[in-house]
Coordinates of C-alpha atoms in Angstrom, one line a residue:
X1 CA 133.7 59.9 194.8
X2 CA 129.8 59.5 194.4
X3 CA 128.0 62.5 192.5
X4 CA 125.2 62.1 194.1
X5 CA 126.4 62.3 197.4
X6 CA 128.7 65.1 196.9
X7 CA 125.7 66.8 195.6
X8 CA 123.5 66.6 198.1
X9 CA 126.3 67.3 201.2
X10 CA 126.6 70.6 198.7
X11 CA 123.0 71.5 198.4
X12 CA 122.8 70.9 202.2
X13 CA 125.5 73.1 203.2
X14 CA 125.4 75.8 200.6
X15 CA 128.0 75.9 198.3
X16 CA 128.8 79.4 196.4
X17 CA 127.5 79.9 192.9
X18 CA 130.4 79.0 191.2
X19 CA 130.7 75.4 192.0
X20 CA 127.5 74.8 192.1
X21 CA 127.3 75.8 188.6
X22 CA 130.8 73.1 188.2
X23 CA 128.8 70.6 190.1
X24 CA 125.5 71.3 187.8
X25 CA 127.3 70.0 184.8
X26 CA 129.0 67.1 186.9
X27 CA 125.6 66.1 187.8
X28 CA 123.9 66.5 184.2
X29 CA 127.0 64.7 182.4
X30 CA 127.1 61.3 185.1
X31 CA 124.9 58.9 182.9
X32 CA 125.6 56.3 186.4
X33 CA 122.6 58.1 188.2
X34 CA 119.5 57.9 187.4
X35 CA 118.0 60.3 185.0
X36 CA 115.2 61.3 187.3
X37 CA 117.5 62.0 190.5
X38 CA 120.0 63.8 188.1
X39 CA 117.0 65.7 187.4
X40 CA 116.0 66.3 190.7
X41 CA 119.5 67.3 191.8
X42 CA 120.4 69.3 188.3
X43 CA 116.4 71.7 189.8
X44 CA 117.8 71.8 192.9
X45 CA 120.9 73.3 192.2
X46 CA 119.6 75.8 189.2
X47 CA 116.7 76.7 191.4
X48 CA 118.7 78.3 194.0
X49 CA 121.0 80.1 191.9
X50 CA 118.1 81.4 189.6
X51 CA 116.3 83.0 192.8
X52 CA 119.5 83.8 194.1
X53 CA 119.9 86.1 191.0
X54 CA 116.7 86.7 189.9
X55 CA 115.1 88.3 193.5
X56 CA 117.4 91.1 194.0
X57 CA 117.2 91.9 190.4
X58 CA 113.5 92.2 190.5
X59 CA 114.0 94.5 193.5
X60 CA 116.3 96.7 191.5
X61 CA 114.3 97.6 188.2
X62 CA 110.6 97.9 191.1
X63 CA 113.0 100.4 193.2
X64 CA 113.6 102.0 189.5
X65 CA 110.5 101.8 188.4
X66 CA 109.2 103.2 191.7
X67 CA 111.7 106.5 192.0
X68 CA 110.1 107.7 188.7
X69 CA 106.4 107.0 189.6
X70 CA 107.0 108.7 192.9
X71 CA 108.5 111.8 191.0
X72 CA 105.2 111.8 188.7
X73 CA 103.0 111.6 191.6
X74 CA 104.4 114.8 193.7
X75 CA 104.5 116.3 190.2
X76 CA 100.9 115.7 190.1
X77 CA 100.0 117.3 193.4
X78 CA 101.0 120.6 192.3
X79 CA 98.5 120.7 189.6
X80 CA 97.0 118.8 186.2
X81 CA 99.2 120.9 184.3
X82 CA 102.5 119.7 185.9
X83 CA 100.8 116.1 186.4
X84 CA 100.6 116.1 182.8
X85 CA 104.0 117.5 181.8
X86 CA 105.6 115.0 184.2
X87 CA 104.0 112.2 182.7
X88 CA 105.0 113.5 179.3
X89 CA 108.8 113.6 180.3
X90 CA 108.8 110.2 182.5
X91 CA 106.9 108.0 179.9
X92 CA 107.3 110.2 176.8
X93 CA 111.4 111.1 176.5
X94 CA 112.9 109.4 179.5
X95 CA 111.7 105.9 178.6
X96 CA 113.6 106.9 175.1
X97 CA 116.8 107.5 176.9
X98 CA 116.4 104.5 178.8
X99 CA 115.4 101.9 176.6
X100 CA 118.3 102.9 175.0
X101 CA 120.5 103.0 176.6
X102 CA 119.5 100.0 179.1
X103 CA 119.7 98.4 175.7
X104 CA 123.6 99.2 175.0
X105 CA 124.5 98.3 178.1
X106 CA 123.2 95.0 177.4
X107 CA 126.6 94.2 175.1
X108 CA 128.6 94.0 178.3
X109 CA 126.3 91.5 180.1
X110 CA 127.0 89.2 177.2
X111 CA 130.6 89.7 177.0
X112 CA 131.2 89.8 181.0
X113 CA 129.1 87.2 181.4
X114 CA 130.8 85.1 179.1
X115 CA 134.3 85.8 180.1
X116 CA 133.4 85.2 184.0
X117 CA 132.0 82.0 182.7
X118 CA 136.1 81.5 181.4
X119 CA 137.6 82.4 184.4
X120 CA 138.9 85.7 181.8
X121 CA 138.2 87.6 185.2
X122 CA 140.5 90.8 184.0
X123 CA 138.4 91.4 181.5
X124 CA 135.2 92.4 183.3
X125 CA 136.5 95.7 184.2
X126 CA 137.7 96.5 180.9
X127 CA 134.3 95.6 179.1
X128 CA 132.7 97.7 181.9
X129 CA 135.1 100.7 181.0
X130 CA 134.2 100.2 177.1
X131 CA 130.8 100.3 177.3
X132 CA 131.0 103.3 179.7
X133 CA 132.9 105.0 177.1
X134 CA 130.3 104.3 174.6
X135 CA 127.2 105.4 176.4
X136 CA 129.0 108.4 177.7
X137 CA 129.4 109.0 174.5
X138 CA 126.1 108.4 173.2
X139 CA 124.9 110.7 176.3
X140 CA 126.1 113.2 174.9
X141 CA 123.8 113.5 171.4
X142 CA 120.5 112.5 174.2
X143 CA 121.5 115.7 175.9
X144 CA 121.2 118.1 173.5
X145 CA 117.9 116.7 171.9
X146 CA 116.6 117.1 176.3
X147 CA 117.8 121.1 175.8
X148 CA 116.0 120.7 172.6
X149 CA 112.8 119.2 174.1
X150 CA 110.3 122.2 174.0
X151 CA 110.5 123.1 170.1
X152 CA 110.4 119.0 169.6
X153 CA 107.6 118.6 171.8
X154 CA 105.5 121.7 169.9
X155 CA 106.5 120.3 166.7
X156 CA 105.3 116.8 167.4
X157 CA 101.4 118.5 168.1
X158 CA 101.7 119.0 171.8
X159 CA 99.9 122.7 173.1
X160 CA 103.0 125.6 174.1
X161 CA 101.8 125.4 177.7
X162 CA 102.0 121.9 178.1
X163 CA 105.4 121.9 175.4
X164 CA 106.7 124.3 178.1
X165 CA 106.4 122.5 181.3
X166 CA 107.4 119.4 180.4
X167 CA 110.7 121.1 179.1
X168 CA 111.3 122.6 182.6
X169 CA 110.9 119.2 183.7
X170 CA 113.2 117.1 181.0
X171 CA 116.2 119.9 181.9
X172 CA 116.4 118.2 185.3
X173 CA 116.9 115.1 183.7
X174 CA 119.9 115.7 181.9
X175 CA 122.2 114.6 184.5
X176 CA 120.4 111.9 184.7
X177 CA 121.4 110.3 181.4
X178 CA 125.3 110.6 181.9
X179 CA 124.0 108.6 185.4
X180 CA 122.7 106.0 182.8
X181 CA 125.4 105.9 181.2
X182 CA 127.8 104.7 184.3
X183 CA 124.9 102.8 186.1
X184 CA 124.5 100.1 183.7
X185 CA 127.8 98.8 182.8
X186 CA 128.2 98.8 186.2
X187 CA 125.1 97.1 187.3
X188 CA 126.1 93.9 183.8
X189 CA 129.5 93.9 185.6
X190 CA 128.0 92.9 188.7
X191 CA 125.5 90.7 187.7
X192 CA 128.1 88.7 185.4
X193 CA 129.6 87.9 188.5
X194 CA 126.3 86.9 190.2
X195 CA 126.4 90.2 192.7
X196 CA 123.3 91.6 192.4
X197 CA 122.2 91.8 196.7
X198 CA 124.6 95.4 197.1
X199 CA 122.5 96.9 193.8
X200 CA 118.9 95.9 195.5
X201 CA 120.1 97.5 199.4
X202 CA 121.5 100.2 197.6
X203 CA 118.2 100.7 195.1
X204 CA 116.2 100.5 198.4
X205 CA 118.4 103.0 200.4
X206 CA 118.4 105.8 197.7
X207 CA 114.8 105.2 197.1
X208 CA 114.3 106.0 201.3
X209 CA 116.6 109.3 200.4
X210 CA 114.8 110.3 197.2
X211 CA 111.1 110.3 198.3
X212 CA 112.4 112.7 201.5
X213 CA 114.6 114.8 199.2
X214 CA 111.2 115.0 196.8
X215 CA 109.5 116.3 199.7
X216 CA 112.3 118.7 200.7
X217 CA 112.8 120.1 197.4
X218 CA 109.1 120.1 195.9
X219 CA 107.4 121.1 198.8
X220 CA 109.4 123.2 201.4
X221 CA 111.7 124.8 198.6
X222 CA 108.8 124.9 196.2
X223 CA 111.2 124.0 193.3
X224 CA 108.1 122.7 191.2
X225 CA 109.0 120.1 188.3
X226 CA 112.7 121.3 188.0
X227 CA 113.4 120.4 191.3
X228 CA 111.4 117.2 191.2
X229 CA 113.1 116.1 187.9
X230 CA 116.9 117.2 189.6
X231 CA 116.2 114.8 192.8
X232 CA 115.4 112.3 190.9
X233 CA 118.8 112.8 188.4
X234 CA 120.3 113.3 192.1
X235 CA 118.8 110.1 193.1
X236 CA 120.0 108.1 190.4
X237 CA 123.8 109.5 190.7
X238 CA 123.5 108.5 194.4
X239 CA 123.1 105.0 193.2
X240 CA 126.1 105.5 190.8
X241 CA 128.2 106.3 193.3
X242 CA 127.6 103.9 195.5
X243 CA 127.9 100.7 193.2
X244 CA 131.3 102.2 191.8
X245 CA 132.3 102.6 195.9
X246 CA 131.4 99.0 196.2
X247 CA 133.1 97.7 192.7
X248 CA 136.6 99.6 193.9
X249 CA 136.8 98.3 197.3
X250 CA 134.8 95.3 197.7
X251 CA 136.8 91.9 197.8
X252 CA 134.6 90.1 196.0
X253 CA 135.4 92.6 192.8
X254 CA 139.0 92.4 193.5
X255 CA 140.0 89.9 190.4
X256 CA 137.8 91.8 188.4
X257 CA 138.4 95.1 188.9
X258 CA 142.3 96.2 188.8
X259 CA 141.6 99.9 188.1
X260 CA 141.7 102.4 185.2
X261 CA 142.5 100.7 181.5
X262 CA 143.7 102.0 178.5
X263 CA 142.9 99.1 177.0
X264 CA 139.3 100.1 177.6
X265 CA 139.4 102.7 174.4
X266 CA 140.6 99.5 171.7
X267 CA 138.1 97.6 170.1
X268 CA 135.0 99.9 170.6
X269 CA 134.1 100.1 166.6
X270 CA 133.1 96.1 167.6
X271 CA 131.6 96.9 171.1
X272 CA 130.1 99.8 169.5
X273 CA 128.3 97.4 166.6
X274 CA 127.4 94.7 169.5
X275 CA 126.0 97.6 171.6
X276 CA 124.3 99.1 168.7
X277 CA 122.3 95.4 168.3
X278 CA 121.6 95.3 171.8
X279 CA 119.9 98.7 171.8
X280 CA 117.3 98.1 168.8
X281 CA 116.6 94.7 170.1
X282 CA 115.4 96.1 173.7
X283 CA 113.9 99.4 172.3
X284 CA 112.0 97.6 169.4
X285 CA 110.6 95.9 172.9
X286 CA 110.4 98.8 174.8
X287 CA 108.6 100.9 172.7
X288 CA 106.0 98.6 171.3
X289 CA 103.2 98.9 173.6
X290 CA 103.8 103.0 173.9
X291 CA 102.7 102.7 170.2
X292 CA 99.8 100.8 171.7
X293 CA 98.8 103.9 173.6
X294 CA 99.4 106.7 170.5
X295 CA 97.3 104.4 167.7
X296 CA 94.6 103.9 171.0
X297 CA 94.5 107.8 171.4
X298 CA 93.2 107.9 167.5
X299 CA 90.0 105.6 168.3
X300 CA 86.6 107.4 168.7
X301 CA 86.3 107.4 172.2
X302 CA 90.0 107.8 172.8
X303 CA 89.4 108.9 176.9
X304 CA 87.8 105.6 177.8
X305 CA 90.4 103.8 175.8
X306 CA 93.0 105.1 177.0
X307 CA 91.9 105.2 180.9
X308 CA 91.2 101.5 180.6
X309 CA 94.4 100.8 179.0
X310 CA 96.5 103.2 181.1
X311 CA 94.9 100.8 183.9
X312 CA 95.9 97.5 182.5
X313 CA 99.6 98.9 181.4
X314 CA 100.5 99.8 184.4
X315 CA 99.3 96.5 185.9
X316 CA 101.2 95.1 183.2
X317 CA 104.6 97.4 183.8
X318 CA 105.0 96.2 187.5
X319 CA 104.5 92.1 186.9
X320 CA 107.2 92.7 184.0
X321 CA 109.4 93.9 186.5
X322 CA 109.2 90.3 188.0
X323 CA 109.9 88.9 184.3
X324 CA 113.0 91.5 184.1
X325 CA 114.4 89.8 186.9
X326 CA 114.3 86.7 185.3
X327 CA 115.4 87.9 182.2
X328 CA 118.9 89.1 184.0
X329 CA 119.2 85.9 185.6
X330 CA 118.7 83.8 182.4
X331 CA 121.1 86.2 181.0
X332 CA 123.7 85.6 183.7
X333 CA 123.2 82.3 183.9
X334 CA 123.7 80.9 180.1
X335 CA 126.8 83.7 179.4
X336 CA 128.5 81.9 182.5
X337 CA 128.1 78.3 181.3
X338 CA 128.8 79.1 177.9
X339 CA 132.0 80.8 179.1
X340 CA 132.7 77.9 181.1
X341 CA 132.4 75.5 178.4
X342 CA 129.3 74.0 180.2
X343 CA 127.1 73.3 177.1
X344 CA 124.9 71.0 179.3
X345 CA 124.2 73.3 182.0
X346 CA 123.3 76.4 179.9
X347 CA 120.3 74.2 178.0
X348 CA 119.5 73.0 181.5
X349 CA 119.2 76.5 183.0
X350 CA 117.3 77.7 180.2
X351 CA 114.6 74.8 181.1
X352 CA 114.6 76.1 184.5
X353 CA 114.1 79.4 184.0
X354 CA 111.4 79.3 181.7
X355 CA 109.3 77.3 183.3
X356 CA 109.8 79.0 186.8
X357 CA 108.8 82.5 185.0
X358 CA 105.8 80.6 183.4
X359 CA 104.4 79.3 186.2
X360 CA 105.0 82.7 187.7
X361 CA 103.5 84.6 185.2
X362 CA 100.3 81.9 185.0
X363 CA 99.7 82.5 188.8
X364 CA 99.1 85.9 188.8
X365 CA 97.3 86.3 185.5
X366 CA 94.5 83.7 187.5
X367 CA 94.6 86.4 190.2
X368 CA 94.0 89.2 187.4
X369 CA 91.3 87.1 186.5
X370 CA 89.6 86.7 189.8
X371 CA 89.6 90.2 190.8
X372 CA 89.0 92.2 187.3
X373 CA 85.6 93.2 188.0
X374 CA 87.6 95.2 190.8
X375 CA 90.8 95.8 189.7
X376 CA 90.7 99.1 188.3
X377 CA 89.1 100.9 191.4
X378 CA 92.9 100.6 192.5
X379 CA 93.6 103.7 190.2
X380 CA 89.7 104.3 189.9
X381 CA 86.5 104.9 190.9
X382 CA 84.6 105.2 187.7
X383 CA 82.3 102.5 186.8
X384 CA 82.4 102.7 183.2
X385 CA 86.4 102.3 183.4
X386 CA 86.0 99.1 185.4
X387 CA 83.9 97.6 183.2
X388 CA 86.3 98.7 179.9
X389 CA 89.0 97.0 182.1
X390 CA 87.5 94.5 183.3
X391 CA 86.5 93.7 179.3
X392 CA 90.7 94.0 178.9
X393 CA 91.6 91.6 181.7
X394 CA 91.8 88.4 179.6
X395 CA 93.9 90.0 177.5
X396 CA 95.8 91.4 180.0
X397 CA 96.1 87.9 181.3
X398 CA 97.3 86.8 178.1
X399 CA 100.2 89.5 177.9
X400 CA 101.1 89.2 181.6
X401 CA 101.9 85.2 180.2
X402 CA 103.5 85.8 177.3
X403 CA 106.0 88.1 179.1
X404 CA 106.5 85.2 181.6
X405 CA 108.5 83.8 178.6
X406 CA 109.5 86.5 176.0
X407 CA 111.4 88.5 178.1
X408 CA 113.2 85.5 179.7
X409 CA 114.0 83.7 175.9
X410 CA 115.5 87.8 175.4
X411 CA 117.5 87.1 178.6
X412 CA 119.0 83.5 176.9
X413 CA 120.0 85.5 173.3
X414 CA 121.7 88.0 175.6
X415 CA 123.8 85.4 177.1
X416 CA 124.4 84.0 173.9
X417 CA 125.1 87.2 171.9
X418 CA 122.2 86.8 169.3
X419 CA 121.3 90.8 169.9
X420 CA 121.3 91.6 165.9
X421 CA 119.5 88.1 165.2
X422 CA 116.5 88.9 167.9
X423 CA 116.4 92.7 166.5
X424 CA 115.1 91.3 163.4
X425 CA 113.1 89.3 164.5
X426 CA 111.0 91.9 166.3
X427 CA 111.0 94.1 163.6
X428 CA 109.2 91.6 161.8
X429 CA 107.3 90.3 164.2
X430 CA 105.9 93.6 166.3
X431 CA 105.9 96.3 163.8
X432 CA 104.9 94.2 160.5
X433 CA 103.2 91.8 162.0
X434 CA 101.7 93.1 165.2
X435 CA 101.1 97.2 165.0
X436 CA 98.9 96.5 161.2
X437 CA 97.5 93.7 162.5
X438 CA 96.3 95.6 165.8
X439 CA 95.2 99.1 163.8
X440 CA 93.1 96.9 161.5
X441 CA 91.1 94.7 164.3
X442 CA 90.8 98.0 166.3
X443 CA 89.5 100.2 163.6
X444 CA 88.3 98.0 160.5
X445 CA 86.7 95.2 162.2
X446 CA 86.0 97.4 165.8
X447 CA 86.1 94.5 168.4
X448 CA 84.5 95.7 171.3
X449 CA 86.3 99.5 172.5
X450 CA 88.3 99.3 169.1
X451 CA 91.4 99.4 172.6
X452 CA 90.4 95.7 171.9
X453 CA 91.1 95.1 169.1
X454 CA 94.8 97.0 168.3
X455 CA 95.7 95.0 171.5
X456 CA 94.3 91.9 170.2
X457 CA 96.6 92.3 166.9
X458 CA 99.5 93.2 168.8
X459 CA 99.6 90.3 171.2
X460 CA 99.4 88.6 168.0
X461 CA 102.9 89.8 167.3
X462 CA 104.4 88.8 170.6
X463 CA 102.8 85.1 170.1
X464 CA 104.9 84.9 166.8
X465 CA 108.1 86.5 168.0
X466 CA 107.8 84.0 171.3
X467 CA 107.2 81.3 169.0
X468 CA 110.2 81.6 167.2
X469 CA 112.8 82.6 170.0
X470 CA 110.9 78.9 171.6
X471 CA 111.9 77.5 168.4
X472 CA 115.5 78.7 167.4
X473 CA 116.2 78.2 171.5
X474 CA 115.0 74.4 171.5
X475 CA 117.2 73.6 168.1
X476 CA 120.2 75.6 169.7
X477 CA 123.4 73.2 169.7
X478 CA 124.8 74.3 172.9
X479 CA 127.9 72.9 172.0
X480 CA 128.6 74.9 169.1
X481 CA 127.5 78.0 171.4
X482 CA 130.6 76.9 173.7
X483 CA 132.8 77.6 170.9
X484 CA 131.2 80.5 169.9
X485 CA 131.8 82.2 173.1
X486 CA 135.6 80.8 173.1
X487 CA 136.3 82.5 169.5
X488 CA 134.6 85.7 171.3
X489 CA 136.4 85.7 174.4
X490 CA 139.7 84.8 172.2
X491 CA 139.2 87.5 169.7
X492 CA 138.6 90.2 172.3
X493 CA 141.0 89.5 175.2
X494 CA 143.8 91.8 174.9
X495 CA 146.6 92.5 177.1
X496 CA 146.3 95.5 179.9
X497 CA 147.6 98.0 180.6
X498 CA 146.7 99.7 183.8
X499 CA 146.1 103.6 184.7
X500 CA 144.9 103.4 188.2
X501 CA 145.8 100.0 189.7
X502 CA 144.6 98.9 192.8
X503 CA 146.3 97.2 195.9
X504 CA 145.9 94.3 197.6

């Protein structure tokens, strides 16, 4: 039978993402076609499984993304003081929690990924279980230090009054954690598998539910910030709930998910070690541009500084949203080949995605660009603030690019199971590299709002750190990655035994 016809009756008629991703390698492997219609066949065919994954995930982490600034902004209409303490517990302690815990439950999108890529399909709801078991666990510690938050918070400089409503606000968030701790393993299971549509209608369902309950609660019950952190742990255990409904009855789980394990509590000393690498590799991320916003607040004109910067962050915060998206669908995508022994289609894929999330990222920097005399009256009206951000936007423009790749290369060393190799790697790169570089152009040297300057010398850090994941991606052997995630899926299948079994 032809490839190339096959291919194109498939393309035509829609083929599910599984053998599409057989017939990518097909394709990439028939050295009878021509390299430029293997090419053209090979885009085709990634193309539509990259947006496939990548636009529901983007929809999921906005939705997110969206709950908590909605809780910050009927926070804020209740007064400066709980504006303040909300924004203190929302981008202060919960991004903690969830950096690091996002981060752990990164170890179970490389291992389900992988072992869907096999056709190991039992093992997905065992991995999910583990890494449950593990955040639960590391919940737990997170909870306590929440209780603890208003002696912390005084003892880290911040005023009793302020200390004491952002407390009041972090108690409602407890819940929320152990809702962390279930959502995520659930939410790698699914994407492993390439379901990520259910997570974005459900995202967009609770996040109808939670801006009326926010109302409810905040406004008619006058609850103040306890009551607008609860719905919001509420919210997030409404999502919970509902991907777990879905996992446990859909059809599409039902080779993956066969119930309650005990085989879920062996092996976590190694799942707790890959989890462990997964979590400083994304909160060595996450945290490097809040440390952008403390060394800012030390300049001499710290209010200017940090308005403009607040401006350009938050710009910043929702186009990375768009490169998370494609970070989960880089992820997906090279765990599945490798698992599937298709050493061809996961370099291919990783082509494809990076340069989709380039020219993405490109593409709206050049609007940035455009508009940045205007820009800022968005959040705004101030002139002196436009014209500090408008100073910014190029370098705005640059980060917005940079993330068009760096988050998507993280996405490929998820797939791959590099987590404790890229952790180094941004230690070196961001916090001896990028923060020293940063605090001396913005205070030694004072380039423009000295905000200039510590951003200046941080990008710096990101160009290296991209540079190198470019680098060690381009010499990968993809071959030798194959094996790799054999010897992994080898050395961690096991044999089940189930609790709670389900019927088909």
């Amino acid at each position: 039978m032809g490839i190339g016809g096959g291919s194109g009756d498939s393309l035509q008629n829609g083929e599910s993402g599984g053998s599409a991703a057989g017939r990518l390698e097909s394709i990439l492997s028939e050295t009878s076609l021509p390299l430029p219609r293997r090419i053209i066949l090979a885009t085709g065919i990634e193309t539509r499984l990259l947006i496939r994954l990548a636009a529901p995930a983007v929809i999921v982490y906005m939705v997110n993304y969206i709950m908590s600034m909605s809780t910050q902004i009927f926070s804020g209409h209740l007064g400066n003081l709980e504006l303040a303490a909300a924004s203190l517990g929302n981008t202060g302690i919960q991004i903690f929690a969830y950096g690091l815990m996002l981060g752990m439950g990164s170890a179970v999108e490389t291992l389900c990924g992988q072992a869907y890529g096999a056709n190991k399909h039992e093992m997905l709801g065992v991995y999910m279980q583990r890494s449950t078991i593990l955040l639960t666990a590391t919940a737990v510690p997170l909870a306590v230090a929440y209780a603890l938050s208003r002696p912390l918070l005084i003892l880290l400089g911040q005023s009793t009054e302020i200390a004491a409503a952002a407390s009041t606000f972090v108690y409602g968030l407890i819940p929320q954690i152990f809702a962390y701790a279930v959502n995520f393993p659930i939410q790698k299971f699914l994407q492993a598998q390439s379901i990520v549509a259910p997570s974005a209608y459900i995202s967009t369902a609770t996040v109808v539910v939670h801006l009326l309950l926010s109302w409810i609660v905040i406004y008619k019950l006058g609850l103040g910030l306890l009551g607008a952190s609860l719905v919001l742990s509420v919210s997030w255990w409404i999502i919970v709930v509902a991907q777990f409904v879905y996992v446990a009855t859909s059809k599409r789980c039902r080779h993956t998910w066969a119930g309650f394990s005990w085989e879920a509590f062996s092996g976590l000393p190694e799942f707790l070690k890959l989890s462990t690498a997964s979590a400083v590799m994304l909160c060595l991320e996450t945290w490097y541009f809040q440390v952008l916003v403390l060394i800012a607040g030390l300049l001499e004109n710290p209010e200017l500084a940090l308005d403009s910067l607040s401006v350009c962050l938050t710009i910043s915060g929702w186009v990375f949203m768009i490169s998370v998206g494609f970070n989960a669908a880089a992820s997906v995508r090279v765990s599945n080949e490798l698992g599937a022994g298709n050493p061809k289609s996961a370099a291919f894929s990783v082509l494809v995605v990076t340069v989709m999330s380039f020219i993405v990222s490109v593409i709206i920097a050049l609007v940035i660009l455009m508009f940045r005399d205007y820009i800022s009256y968005i959040f705004t009206g101030g002139e002196r603030v436009a014209h500090a951000v408008s100073d910014l936007c190029p370098l705005l423009a640059v980060t917005i690019i940079l993330n068009g790749i760096q988050p998507v290369l993280s996405g490929v060393a998820v797939g791959c199971g590099w987590q404790s190799f890229v952790a180094y790697i941004n230690v070196g790169c961001y916090y001896f590299v990028g923060v020293p570089a940063g605090v001396l152009l913005g205070f030694k040297f004072g380039l423009g709002l000295g905000a200039k300057g510590i951003w200046s010398g941080m990008i710096g850090g990101t160009f290296i750190q991209t540079l190198i994941l470019l680098w060690v991606t381009i010499r990968t052997d993809w071959s030798k990655e194959v094996q790799k995630a054999q010897q992994r899926m080898d050395a961690w299948d096991g044999k089940k035994k189930p609790l709670l079994a389900n019927q088909d």
